Amino acid sequence: MSAPADYLLPLRWQAGERHGEALADLVGYLSGLPGDVRVTVVDGSPPGLRALHAAALPAHVRHLPAAQVPAANGKVIGVLTALPRLTRRALVIADDDVRYTEEGLGEVLRRLDRADMIVPQNVFTTADGSPLPWHARWDTARSLLNRAFGTDYPGTLAVRRELLDGGYDPHVLFENLELIRTVRARGGRVECGRDVYVPRRPPTVRRFWEQRVRQAYDSRAQPVRRAAELLLVPLVLLALRRPPLLLCCTLGAIALAECGRRRDGGASAFPAGSALWAPVWLLERGVCAWIALAAGMRGGIGYRGSRLHIAAHSEGWLRRRERGYCDEDAWKPAHEEEQA
């Protein structure tokens, strides 16, 4: 480990049949983190579960209730709740399903010596080392295609603490992209660590299906990508009339995903055959992109009992805000047209 660090884990769980299993896995993971990493869990779960978590977590883990604020994104609320209590220069923010190895955690912290934020690469792994379930392979295809064209967006980021002074918007859906753009808007240097592979537990099947349209809605913050995704269904319908074209498109999608799998040593991290799911994921995303478009026209996507309109603000708007040209008091849905 290059330096002591704060490890921040926003948590918001509901009771379920796998709650005990998930909690045991999380407790075991947090117990094994290096001693110079100070762990803070900000818990937005219902009071009964929150008390259960507090009793189960290791003694060295600081457990805080999430602040009660009028904002929908629980992860950002968790970060903003903990920020005043975090004093170390290096900060790792991670979802509850992220499972850093000591080597991986040390690597992202070492890279913070040369950058202000590190964006590593998540890889699905099961707790017992068994083969990935079908839906995790399906979702892995998304990561491979993202890698083929640039960078995937993981469930964890490492950042220099001072870049978070002033916080970031808790009213957006794509909170990781919002945070990355906020750091850049404040003059920070963001390094994409595609070669730093951080394990992540696969979601449940129910959670997987819940995320389909929600992840498609994230593309509202990336207009070029959004336009490409909206074209997928018309292209498939056109290709259905020309079987050779459909075959070429299918093979092309698999080839692109395989390029992403092999990039930066990824062939040793992602299971062989993962690229075969790329056509399935593209078809799913094409359908969900139109559903997300309809949701946007109705005022936003449903999220945790509320509705979010903005996926993420544009970096340009964030820069203007940092310079004082935009309203400091509110990150308002009126800025939807500023997404880019």
Short mmCIF file of C-alpha atoms in Angstrom, two decimals:
data_model
loop_
_atom_site.label_atom_id
_atom_site.label_comp_id
_atom_site.label_asym_id
_atom_site.label_seq_id
_atom_site.Cartn_x
_atom_site.Cartn_y
_atom_site.Cartn_z
CA MET A 1 0.00 0.00 0.00
CA SER A 2 1.50 3.33 -1.04
CA ALA A 3 -0.31 5.39 1.64
CA PRO A 4 -3.14 5.10 4.16
CA ALA A 5 -6.53 5.49 2.54
CA ASP A 6 -10.21 5.85 3.32
CA TYR A 7 -12.51 3.19 1.89
CA LEU A 8 -16.11 4.35 1.55
CA LEU A 9 -18.94 1.90 0.99
CA PRO A 10 -22.47 3.33 0.52
CA LEU A 11 -25.00 0.64 1.40
CA ARG A 12 -28.74 0.43 0.88
CA TRP A 13 -30.21 -3.05 1.15
CA GLN A 14 -33.70 -4.43 1.46
CA ALA A 15 -34.66 -7.64 3.24
CA GLY A 16 -34.52 -10.71 1.02
CA GLU A 17 -33.86 -14.40 1.04
CA ARG A 18 -30.17 -13.90 0.22
CA HIS A 19 -29.57 -11.05 2.66
CA GLY A 20 -27.79 -13.23 5.22
CA GLU A 21 -25.54 -14.76 2.60
CA ALA A 22 -24.67 -11.37 1.10
CA LEU A 23 -23.98 -9.87 4.53
CA ALA A 24 -21.66 -12.73 5.50
CA ASP A 25 -19.74 -12.31 2.24
CA LEU A 26 -19.43 -8.54 2.77
CA VAL A 27 -18.31 -8.91 6.40
CA GLY A 28 -15.66 -11.44 5.40
CA TYR A 29 -14.38 -9.13 2.70
CA LEU A 30 -14.19 -6.04 4.91
CA SER A 31 -12.44 -8.05 7.63
CA GLY A 32 -9.68 -8.93 5.18
CA LEU A 33 -8.89 -5.42 3.93
CA PRO A 34 -5.39 -4.13 4.82
CA GLY A 35 -5.03 -2.53 8.23
CA ASP A 36 -3.98 0.86 6.88
CA VAL A 37 -7.31 1.19 5.04
CA ARG A 38 -9.94 2.93 7.16
CA VAL A 39 -13.39 1.63 6.21
CA THR A 40 -16.59 3.65 6.47
CA VAL A 41 -19.99 2.16 5.66
CA VAL A 42 -22.83 4.66 5.14
CA ASP A 43 -26.05 2.73 5.52
CA GLY A 44 -29.32 3.85 3.99
CA SER A 45 -31.09 0.55 4.68
CA PRO A 46 -34.33 0.40 6.72
CA PRO A 47 -33.73 0.83 10.48
CA GLY A 48 -34.08 -2.86 11.34
CA LEU A 49 -31.56 -3.96 8.74
CA ARG A 50 -29.26 -1.07 9.62
CA ALA A 51 -29.09 -2.29 13.22
CA LEU A 52 -28.37 -5.82 12.01
CA HIS A 53 -25.56 -4.54 9.82
CA ALA A 54 -24.06 -2.49 12.65
CA ALA A 55 -23.91 -5.59 14.86
CA ALA A 56 -22.40 -7.79 12.15
CA LEU A 57 -19.73 -5.47 10.72
CA PRO A 58 -16.14 -5.79 12.01
CA ALA A 59 -15.27 -3.59 14.99
CA HIS A 60 -12.82 -1.45 12.99
CA VAL A 61 -15.49 -0.47 10.44
CA ARG A 62 -17.17 2.89 11.03
CA HIS A 63 -20.93 2.54 10.44
CA LEU A 64 -22.96 5.69 9.75
CA PRO A 65 -26.65 6.19 8.93
CA ALA A 66 -27.21 7.89 5.58
CA ALA A 67 -28.31 11.51 5.80
CA GLN A 68 -31.99 12.17 5.22
CA VAL A 69 -31.90 14.57 2.30
CA PRO A 70 -34.33 15.19 -0.60
CA ALA A 71 -32.30 13.35 -3.24
CA ALA A 72 -32.82 10.03 -4.98
CA ASN A 73 -29.34 8.66 -5.64
CA GLY A 74 -28.51 6.73 -2.49
CA LYS A 75 -24.90 6.13 -3.44
CA VAL A 76 -24.16 9.84 -3.78
CA ILE A 77 -26.04 10.55 -0.56
CA GLY A 78 -23.77 8.03 1.15
CA VAL A 79 -20.66 9.72 -0.21
CA LEU A 80 -21.85 13.19 0.80
CA THR A 81 -22.77 11.93 4.27
CA ALA A 82 -19.27 10.58 4.90
CA LEU A 83 -17.14 13.27 3.24
CA PRO A 84 -16.88 15.62 6.27
CA ARG A 85 -15.51 12.71 8.32
CA LEU A 86 -12.92 11.53 5.79
CA THR A 87 -9.47 13.06 6.25
CA ARG A 88 -7.06 10.91 4.29
CA ARG A 89 -5.80 12.08 0.93
CA ALA A 90 -6.67 8.87 -0.93
CA LEU A 91 -10.31 7.81 -1.09
CA VAL A 92 -11.72 4.62 -2.59
CA ILE A 93 -15.47 4.62 -3.25
CA ALA A 94 -16.90 1.15 -3.88
CA ASP A 95 -20.29 -0.51 -4.28
CA ASP A 96 -21.21 -3.29 -1.86
CA ASP A 97 -20.51 -5.97 -4.50
CA VAL A 98 -16.91 -4.87 -5.19
CA ARG A 99 -14.18 -7.19 -3.86
CA TYR A 100 -10.69 -5.66 -4.12
CA THR A 101 -7.70 -7.91 -3.71
CA GLU A 102 -4.85 -6.44 -1.67
CA GLU A 103 -2.77 -6.23 -4.85
CA GLY A 104 -5.51 -4.45 -6.80
CA LEU A 105 -6.23 -1.99 -4.02
CA GLY A 106 -2.55 -1.22 -3.65
CA GLU A 107 -2.22 -0.63 -7.39
CA VAL A 108 -5.05 1.90 -7.64
CA LEU A 109 -3.67 3.77 -4.63
CA ARG A 110 -0.15 3.82 -6.11
CA ARG A 111 -1.56 5.26 -9.33
CA LEU A 112 -3.14 8.10 -7.36
CA ASP A 113 0.43 9.38 -6.95
CA ARG A 114 0.34 10.39 -10.64
CA ALA A 115 -3.36 11.09 -11.23
CA ASP A 116 -6.32 12.56 -9.37
CA MET A 117 -8.73 9.73 -10.12
CA ILE A 118 -8.28 6.11 -11.15
CA VAL A 119 -11.02 4.22 -12.99
CA PRO A 120 -10.24 0.48 -12.71
CA GLN A 121 -11.97 -2.43 -14.48
CA ASN A 122 -14.52 -4.64 -12.75
CA VAL A 123 -14.68 -8.37 -13.51
CA PHE A 124 -17.50 -10.58 -12.29
CA THR A 125 -16.38 -13.39 -9.98
CA THR A 126 -18.43 -15.70 -7.76
CA ALA A 127 -17.76 -16.05 -4.04
CA ASP A 128 -16.93 -19.76 -4.32
CA GLY A 129 -15.06 -19.64 -7.61
CA SER A 130 -17.83 -21.42 -9.53
CA PRO A 131 -18.57 -20.56 -13.19
CA LEU A 132 -20.42 -17.32 -13.80
CA PRO A 133 -24.20 -17.52 -14.09
CA TRP A 134 -25.71 -16.82 -17.50
CA HIS A 135 -26.79 -13.28 -16.69
CA ALA A 136 -23.28 -12.32 -15.52
CA ARG A 137 -21.86 -13.54 -18.85
CA TRP A 138 -24.55 -11.55 -20.63
CA ASP A 139 -23.60 -8.39 -18.75
CA THR A 140 -19.88 -9.06 -19.21
CA ALA A 141 -20.43 -8.51 -22.94
CA ARG A 142 -21.28 -4.88 -22.12
CA SER A 143 -17.90 -4.43 -20.43
CA LEU A 144 -16.07 -6.02 -23.36
CA LEU A 145 -17.73 -3.75 -25.92
CA ASN A 146 -17.06 -0.71 -23.73
CA ARG A 147 -13.40 -1.72 -23.58
CA ALA A 148 -13.26 -2.15 -27.35
CA PHE A 149 -14.34 1.47 -27.86
CA GLY A 150 -12.75 3.06 -24.79
CA THR A 151 -13.42 2.53 -21.10
CA ASP A 152 -15.91 0.57 -19.06
CA TYR A 153 -17.57 2.19 -16.03
CA PRO A 154 -16.95 0.16 -12.86
CA GLY A 155 -18.63 0.12 -9.46
CA THR A 156 -15.57 1.64 -7.83
CA LEU A 157 -13.35 4.70 -8.23
CA ALA A 158 -10.26 5.94 -6.43
CA VAL A 159 -9.92 9.71 -6.05
CA ARG A 160 -7.91 12.32 -4.21
CA ARG A 161 -10.09 13.54 -1.37
CA GLU A 162 -9.58 17.25 -2.05
CA LEU A 163 -11.20 16.91 -5.49
CA LEU A 164 -14.51 16.12 -3.77
CA ASP A 165 -14.70 19.35 -1.79
CA GLY A 166 -18.05 20.80 -2.77
CA GLY A 167 -19.53 17.35 -3.38
CA TYR A 168 -21.35 16.38 -6.56
CA ASP A 169 -24.93 16.09 -7.75
CA PRO A 170 -27.13 13.56 -5.88
CA HIS A 171 -30.02 13.99 -8.35
CA VAL A 172 -28.51 12.13 -11.33
CA LEU A 173 -28.80 8.48 -12.35
CA PHE A 174 -25.29 7.84 -13.75
CA GLU A 175 -23.45 8.91 -10.61
CA ASN A 176 -20.03 7.52 -11.58
CA LEU A 177 -19.94 9.44 -14.85
CA GLU A 178 -21.13 12.54 -12.97
CA LEU A 179 -18.26 12.15 -10.49
CA ILE A 180 -15.68 11.58 -13.22
CA ARG A 181 -16.84 14.67 -15.10
CA THR A 182 -16.92 16.69 -11.88
CA VAL A 183 -13.29 15.79 -11.13
CA ARG A 184 -12.29 16.80 -14.65
CA ALA A 185 -14.26 20.03 -14.36
CA ARG A 186 -12.24 20.84 -11.24
CA GLY A 187 -8.98 20.39 -13.15
CA GLY A 188 -8.29 16.83 -12.02
CA ARG A 189 -6.54 14.23 -14.17
CA VAL A 190 -8.49 11.00 -14.64
CA GLU A 191 -6.58 7.81 -15.52
CA CYS A 192 -8.42 4.84 -16.98
CA GLY A 193 -6.91 1.70 -15.45
CA ARG A 194 -8.21 -0.89 -17.90
CA ASP A 195 -5.41 -3.21 -16.78
CA VAL A 196 -6.35 -3.09 -13.07
CA TYR A 197 -8.92 -5.86 -12.64
CA VAL A 198 -11.13 -5.62 -9.55
CA PRO A 199 -13.50 -8.53 -8.78
CA ARG A 200 -17.20 -7.86 -8.41
CA ARG A 201 -20.00 -10.18 -7.34
CA PRO A 202 -22.66 -10.87 -9.99
CA PRO A 203 -26.10 -9.40 -9.28
CA THR A 204 -29.11 -11.57 -8.61
CA VAL A 205 -31.25 -12.39 -11.63
CA ARG A 206 -33.92 -10.00 -10.35
CA ARG A 207 -31.41 -7.20 -9.96
CA PHE A 208 -30.03 -7.93 -13.43
CA TRP A 209 -33.43 -7.45 -15.04
CA GLU A 210 -34.10 -4.31 -12.99
CA GLN A 211 -30.95 -2.72 -14.41
CA ARG A 212 -31.64 -3.25 -18.11
CA VAL A 213 -33.64 -0.10 -18.89
CA ARG A 214 -31.90 1.89 -16.17
CA GLN A 215 -28.49 1.31 -17.74
CA ALA A 216 -29.86 2.21 -21.16
CA TYR A 217 -31.14 5.48 -19.68
CA ASP A 218 -27.54 6.28 -18.64
CA SER A 219 -26.74 6.79 -22.33
CA ARG A 220 -28.75 10.04 -22.29
CA ALA A 221 -25.53 11.56 -20.91
CA GLN A 222 -23.61 10.38 -24.02
CA PRO A 223 -25.56 11.56 -27.09
CA VAL A 224 -23.43 9.81 -29.73
CA ARG A 225 -23.70 6.50 -27.92
CA ARG A 226 -27.41 7.05 -27.39
CA ALA A 227 -27.98 7.65 -31.10
CA ALA A 228 -26.03 4.49 -31.98
CA GLU A 229 -28.07 2.44 -29.52
CA LEU A 230 -31.35 3.74 -30.95
CA LEU A 231 -30.21 2.60 -34.40
CA LEU A 232 -29.62 -0.98 -33.29
CA VAL A 233 -33.22 -2.20 -33.60
CA PRO A 234 -33.80 -0.64 -37.07
CA LEU A 235 -30.51 -2.17 -38.25
CA VAL A 236 -31.49 -5.61 -36.95
CA LEU A 237 -34.88 -5.38 -38.66
CA LEU A 238 -33.14 -4.43 -41.90
CA ALA A 239 -30.62 -7.24 -41.54
CA LEU A 240 -33.37 -9.83 -40.95
CA ARG A 241 -34.27 -9.45 -44.63
CA ARG A 242 -30.68 -10.18 -45.62
CA PRO A 243 -29.35 -13.22 -43.74
CA PRO A 244 -25.73 -12.75 -44.94
CA LEU A 245 -25.78 -9.19 -43.56
CA LEU A 246 -27.22 -10.42 -40.26
CA LEU A 247 -24.47 -13.02 -40.01
CA CYS A 248 -21.79 -10.42 -40.73
CA CYS A 249 -23.20 -8.09 -38.07
CA THR A 250 -23.33 -10.91 -35.54
CA LEU A 251 -19.76 -11.97 -36.21
CA GLY A 252 -18.64 -8.33 -36.18
CA ALA A 253 -20.17 -7.79 -32.74
CA ILE A 254 -18.43 -10.89 -31.40
CA ALA A 255 -15.12 -9.79 -32.92
CA LEU A 256 -15.39 -6.34 -31.35
CA ALA A 257 -16.15 -7.82 -27.95
CA GLU A 258 -13.21 -10.20 -28.28
CA CYS A 259 -10.94 -7.24 -29.05
CA GLY A 260 -12.18 -5.65 -25.83
CA ARG A 261 -11.55 -8.89 -23.93
CA ARG A 262 -7.94 -9.07 -25.11
CA ARG A 263 -7.17 -5.39 -24.58
CA ASP A 264 -4.68 -4.62 -21.79
CA GLY A 265 -4.30 -8.24 -20.77
CA GLY A 266 -8.01 -8.83 -20.35
CA ALA A 267 -7.88 -12.35 -21.82
CA SER A 268 -6.55 -13.59 -18.47
CA ALA A 269 -9.31 -11.82 -16.52
CA PHE A 270 -12.48 -12.37 -18.58
CA PRO A 271 -13.72 -15.92 -19.24
CA ALA A 272 -13.21 -17.32 -22.73
CA GLY A 273 -16.46 -17.27 -24.65
CA SER A 274 -17.72 -14.07 -23.01
CA ALA A 275 -17.65 -12.29 -26.37
CA LEU A 276 -20.27 -14.69 -27.74
CA TRP A 277 -22.88 -12.86 -25.66
CA ALA A 278 -22.22 -9.53 -27.44
CA PRO A 279 -25.03 -9.89 -30.05
CA VAL A 280 -27.50 -10.73 -27.27
CA TRP A 281 -26.46 -7.68 -25.24
CA LEU A 282 -26.64 -5.39 -28.27
CA LEU A 283 -30.16 -6.56 -29.10
CA GLU A 284 -31.20 -6.05 -25.48
CA ARG A 285 -29.66 -2.58 -25.39
CA GLY A 286 -31.34 -1.62 -28.66
CA VAL A 287 -34.78 -2.51 -27.29
CA CYS A 288 -34.11 -0.90 -23.90
CA ALA A 289 -32.83 2.27 -25.55
CA TRP A 290 -36.30 2.89 -27.03
CA ILE A 291 -37.96 2.13 -23.69
CA ALA A 292 -35.55 4.57 -22.02
CA LEU A 293 -36.38 7.19 -24.66
CA ALA A 294 -40.07 6.83 -23.82
CA ALA A 295 -39.29 7.08 -20.10
CA GLY A 296 -37.42 10.33 -20.70
CA MET A 297 -40.39 11.76 -22.54
CA ARG A 298 -42.57 10.89 -19.55
CA GLY A 299 -40.28 12.80 -17.15
CA GLY A 300 -37.54 10.34 -16.27
CA ILE A 301 -36.70 6.82 -15.20
CA GLY A 302 -38.11 5.22 -12.07
CA TYR A 303 -35.48 4.78 -9.37
CA ARG A 304 -35.95 3.74 -5.72
CA GLY A 305 -39.51 5.01 -5.57
CA SER A 306 -38.77 8.32 -7.31
CA ARG A 307 -38.10 9.51 -10.85
CA LEU A 308 -34.76 10.77 -12.16
CA HIS A 309 -34.62 12.88 -15.31
CA ILE A 310 -30.91 13.65 -15.66
CA ALA A 311 -28.42 10.89 -16.42
CA ALA A 312 -25.36 13.12 -15.91
CA HIS A 313 -24.46 16.76 -16.53
CA SER A 314 -22.12 17.70 -19.32
CA GLU A 315 -18.54 18.49 -18.42
CA GLY A 316 -19.01 21.92 -19.95
CA TRP A 317 -21.92 22.74 -17.64
CA LEU A 318 -19.93 21.46 -14.65
CA ARG A 319 -16.98 23.66 -15.60
CA ARG A 320 -19.26 26.68 -15.79
CA ARG A 321 -20.67 25.82 -12.40
CA GLU A 322 -17.18 25.60 -10.90
CA ARG A 323 -16.44 29.05 -12.31
CA GLY A 324 -19.61 30.45 -10.77
CA TYR A 325 -21.61 30.88 -13.97
CA CYS A 326 -24.30 28.41 -12.90
CA ASP A 327 -26.56 28.30 -9.87
CA GLU A 328 -24.57 26.96 -6.89
CA ASP A 329 -27.65 26.10 -4.87
CA ALA A 330 -29.27 23.48 -7.03
CA TRP A 331 -28.46 20.85 -9.62
CA LYS A 332 -31.76 21.25 -11.38
CA PRO A 333 -33.49 19.06 -13.97
CA ALA A 334 -33.70 22.17 -16.15
CA HIS A 335 -30.13 21.40 -17.20
CA GLU A 336 -31.13 18.21 -19.02
CA GLU A 337 -30.43 19.88 -22.36
CA GLU A 338 -26.83 20.41 -21.22
CA GLN A 339 -26.02 16.69 -21.18
CA ALA A 340 -23.25 15.62 -23.50
#
